[in-house]
Coordinates of C-alpha atoms in Angstrom, one line a residue:
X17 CA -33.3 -12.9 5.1
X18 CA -32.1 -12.4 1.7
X19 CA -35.6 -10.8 0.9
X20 CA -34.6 -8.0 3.2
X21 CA -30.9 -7.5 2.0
X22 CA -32.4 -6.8 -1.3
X23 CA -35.2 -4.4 0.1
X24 CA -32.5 -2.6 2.0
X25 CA -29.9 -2.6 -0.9
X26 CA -33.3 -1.3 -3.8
X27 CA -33.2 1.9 -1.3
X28 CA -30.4 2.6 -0.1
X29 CA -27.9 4.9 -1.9
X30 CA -24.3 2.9 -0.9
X31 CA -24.0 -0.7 -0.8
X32 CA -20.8 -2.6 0.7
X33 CA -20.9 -6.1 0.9
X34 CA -19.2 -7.5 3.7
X35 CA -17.6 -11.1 3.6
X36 CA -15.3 -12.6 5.4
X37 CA -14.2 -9.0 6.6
X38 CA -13.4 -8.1 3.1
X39 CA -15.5 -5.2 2.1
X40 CA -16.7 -5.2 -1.8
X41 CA -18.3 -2.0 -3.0
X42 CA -21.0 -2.9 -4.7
X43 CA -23.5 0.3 -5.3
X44 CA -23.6 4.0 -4.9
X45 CA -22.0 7.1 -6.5
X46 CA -18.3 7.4 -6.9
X47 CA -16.8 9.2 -4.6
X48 CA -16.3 13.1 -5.3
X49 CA -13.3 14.6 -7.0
X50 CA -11.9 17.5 -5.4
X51 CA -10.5 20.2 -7.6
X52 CA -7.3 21.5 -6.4
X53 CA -6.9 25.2 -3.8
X54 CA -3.6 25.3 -4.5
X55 CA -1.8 27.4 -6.9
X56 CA 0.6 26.1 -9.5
X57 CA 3.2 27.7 -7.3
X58 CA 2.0 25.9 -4.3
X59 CA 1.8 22.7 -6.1
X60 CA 5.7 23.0 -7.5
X61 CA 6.5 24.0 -4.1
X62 CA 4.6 20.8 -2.2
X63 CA 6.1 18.7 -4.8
X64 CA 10.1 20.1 -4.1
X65 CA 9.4 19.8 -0.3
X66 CA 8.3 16.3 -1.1
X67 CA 11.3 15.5 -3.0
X68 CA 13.3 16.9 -0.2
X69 CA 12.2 14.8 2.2
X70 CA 12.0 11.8 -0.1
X71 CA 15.9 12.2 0.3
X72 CA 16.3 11.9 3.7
X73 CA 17.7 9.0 5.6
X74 CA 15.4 6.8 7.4
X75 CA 16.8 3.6 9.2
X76 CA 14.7 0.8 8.4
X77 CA 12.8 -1.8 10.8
X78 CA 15.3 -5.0 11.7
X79 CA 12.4 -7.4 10.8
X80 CA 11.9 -6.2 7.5
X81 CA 10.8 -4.5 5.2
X82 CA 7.4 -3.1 3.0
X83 CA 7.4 -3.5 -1.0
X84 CA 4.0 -1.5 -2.2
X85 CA 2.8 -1.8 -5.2
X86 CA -0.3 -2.0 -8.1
X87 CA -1.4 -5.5 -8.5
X88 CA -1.3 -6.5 -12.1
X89 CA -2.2 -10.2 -11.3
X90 CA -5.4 -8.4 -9.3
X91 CA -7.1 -5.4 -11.5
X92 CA -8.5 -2.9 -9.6
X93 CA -6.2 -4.0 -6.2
X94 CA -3.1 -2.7 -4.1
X95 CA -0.4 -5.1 -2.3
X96 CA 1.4 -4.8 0.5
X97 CA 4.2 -7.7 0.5
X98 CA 6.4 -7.8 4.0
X99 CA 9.6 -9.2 3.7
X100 CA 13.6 -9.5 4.0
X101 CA 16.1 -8.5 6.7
X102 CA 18.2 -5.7 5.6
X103 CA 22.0 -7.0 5.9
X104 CA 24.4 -4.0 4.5
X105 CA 23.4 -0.5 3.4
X106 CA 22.4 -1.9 -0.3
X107 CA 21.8 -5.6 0.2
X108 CA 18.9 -7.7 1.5
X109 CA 18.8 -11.3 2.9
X110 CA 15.7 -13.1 1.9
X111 CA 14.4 -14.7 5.1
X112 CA 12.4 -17.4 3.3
X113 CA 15.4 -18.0 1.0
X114 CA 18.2 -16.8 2.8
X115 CA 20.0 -15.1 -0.2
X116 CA 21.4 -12.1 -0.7
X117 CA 19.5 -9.7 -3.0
X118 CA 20.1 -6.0 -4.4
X119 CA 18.2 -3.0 -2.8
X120 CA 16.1 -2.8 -6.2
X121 CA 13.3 -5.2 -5.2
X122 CA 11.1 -4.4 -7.7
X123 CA 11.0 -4.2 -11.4
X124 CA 9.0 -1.3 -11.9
X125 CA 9.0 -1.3 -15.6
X126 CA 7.2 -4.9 -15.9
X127 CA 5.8 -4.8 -12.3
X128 CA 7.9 -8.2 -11.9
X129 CA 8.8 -9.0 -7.9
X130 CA 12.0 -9.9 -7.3
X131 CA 11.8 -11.4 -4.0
X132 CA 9.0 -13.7 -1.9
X133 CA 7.1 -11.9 0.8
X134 CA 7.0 -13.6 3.8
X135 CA 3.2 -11.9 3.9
X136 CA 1.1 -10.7 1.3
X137 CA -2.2 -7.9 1.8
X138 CA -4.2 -7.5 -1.3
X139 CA -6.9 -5.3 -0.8
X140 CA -9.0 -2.4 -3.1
X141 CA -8.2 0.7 -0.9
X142 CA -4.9 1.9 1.6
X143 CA -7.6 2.1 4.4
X144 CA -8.3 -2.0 3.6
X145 CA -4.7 -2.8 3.7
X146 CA -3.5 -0.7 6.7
X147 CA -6.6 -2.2 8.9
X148 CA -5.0 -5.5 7.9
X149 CA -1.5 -4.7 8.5
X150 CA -1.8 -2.6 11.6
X151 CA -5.1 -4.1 13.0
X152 CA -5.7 -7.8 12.5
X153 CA -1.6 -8.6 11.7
X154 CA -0.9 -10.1 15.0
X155 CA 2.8 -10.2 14.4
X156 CA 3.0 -7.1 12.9
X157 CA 7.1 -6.0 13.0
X158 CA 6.0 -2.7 12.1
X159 CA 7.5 -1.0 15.6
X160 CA 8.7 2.6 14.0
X161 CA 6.5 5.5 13.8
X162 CA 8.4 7.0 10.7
X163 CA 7.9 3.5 9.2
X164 CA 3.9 3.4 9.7
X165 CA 3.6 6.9 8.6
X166 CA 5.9 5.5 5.3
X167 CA 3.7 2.6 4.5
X168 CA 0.4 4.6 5.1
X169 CA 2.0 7.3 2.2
X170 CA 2.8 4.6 -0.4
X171 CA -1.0 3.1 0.2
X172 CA -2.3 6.0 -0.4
X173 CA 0.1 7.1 -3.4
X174 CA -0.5 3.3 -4.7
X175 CA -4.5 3.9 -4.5
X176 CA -3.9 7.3 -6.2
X177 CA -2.2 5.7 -8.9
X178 CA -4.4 2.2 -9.0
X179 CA -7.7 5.2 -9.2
X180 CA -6.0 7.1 -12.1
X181 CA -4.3 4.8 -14.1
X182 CA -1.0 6.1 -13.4
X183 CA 2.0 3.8 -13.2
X184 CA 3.6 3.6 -9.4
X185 CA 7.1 3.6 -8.1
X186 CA 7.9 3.2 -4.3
X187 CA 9.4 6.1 -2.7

């Protein structure tokens, strides 16, 4: 049969290879860049709406919580580590290490974690990790709307940034 995955891929204008139920792009065209509609006074606006609601209060899940990020141990992945109890408003008990640790999980200038996920997603795209975490997670804690939407943001910002070769900081 490999005769015929190689006819197939010689014509055909996308190839995805598909092991394991990991996807691997592996031919085609990049996918298109869209230029911008929006004014530079509807882009300042979306981004002060965005920091507005950056700001606002959202109580967390009891299992845990999300750290997203840019791999630098993976080029060219995402991560998605699950861990921690939240214990007071600014301090997080480590469930695998039961210690206490400060709400800055992450140091974002050397991309060093500061904790251990109870479970890691790597994947190349948001779409890759949220089929994992929402889809094939059995235990998935995830249980709050406002949380899913959360986590399906920061993907999609971490992809953004992963694609551009911007630095990224959780929201």
């Amino acid at each position: 049969h490999g005769w015929l995955n190689q006819h197939v891929a010689n014509r055909a204008a996308t190839v995805v290879l598909l092991t394991a139920g990991q996807s691997t792009f592996v031919k085609g065209n990049d996918p298109p860049a869209y230029p911008s509609v929006l004014s530079p006074q509807e882009r300042l606006e979306a981004h002060l709406i965005d920091k507005v609601l950056s700001a606002r209060r959202i109580e967390m899940e009891k299992a845990g919580f999300f750290v997203v990020g840019v791999s630098t141990s993976h080029p060219g992945h995402i991560f998605a580590d699950f861990t921690s109890t939240l214990v007071k408003q600014d301090k997080v008990r480590d469930l695998a290490h039961s210690v206490i640790l400060d709400h800055s999980i992450r140091d974002h200038k050397k991309g060093e974690r500061k904790h251990v996920p109870s479970k890691s997603f790597l994947g190349k795209t948001a779409k890759q990790l949220s089929v994992e975490i929402f889809e094939r997670w059995d235990e998935c804690p995830i249980k709050r709307l406002e949380h899913a939407a959360y986590l399906g943001r920061e993907l999609q910002r971490a992809e953004a940034c992963l694609n551009a070769g911007t630095p990224f900081v959780q929201d």
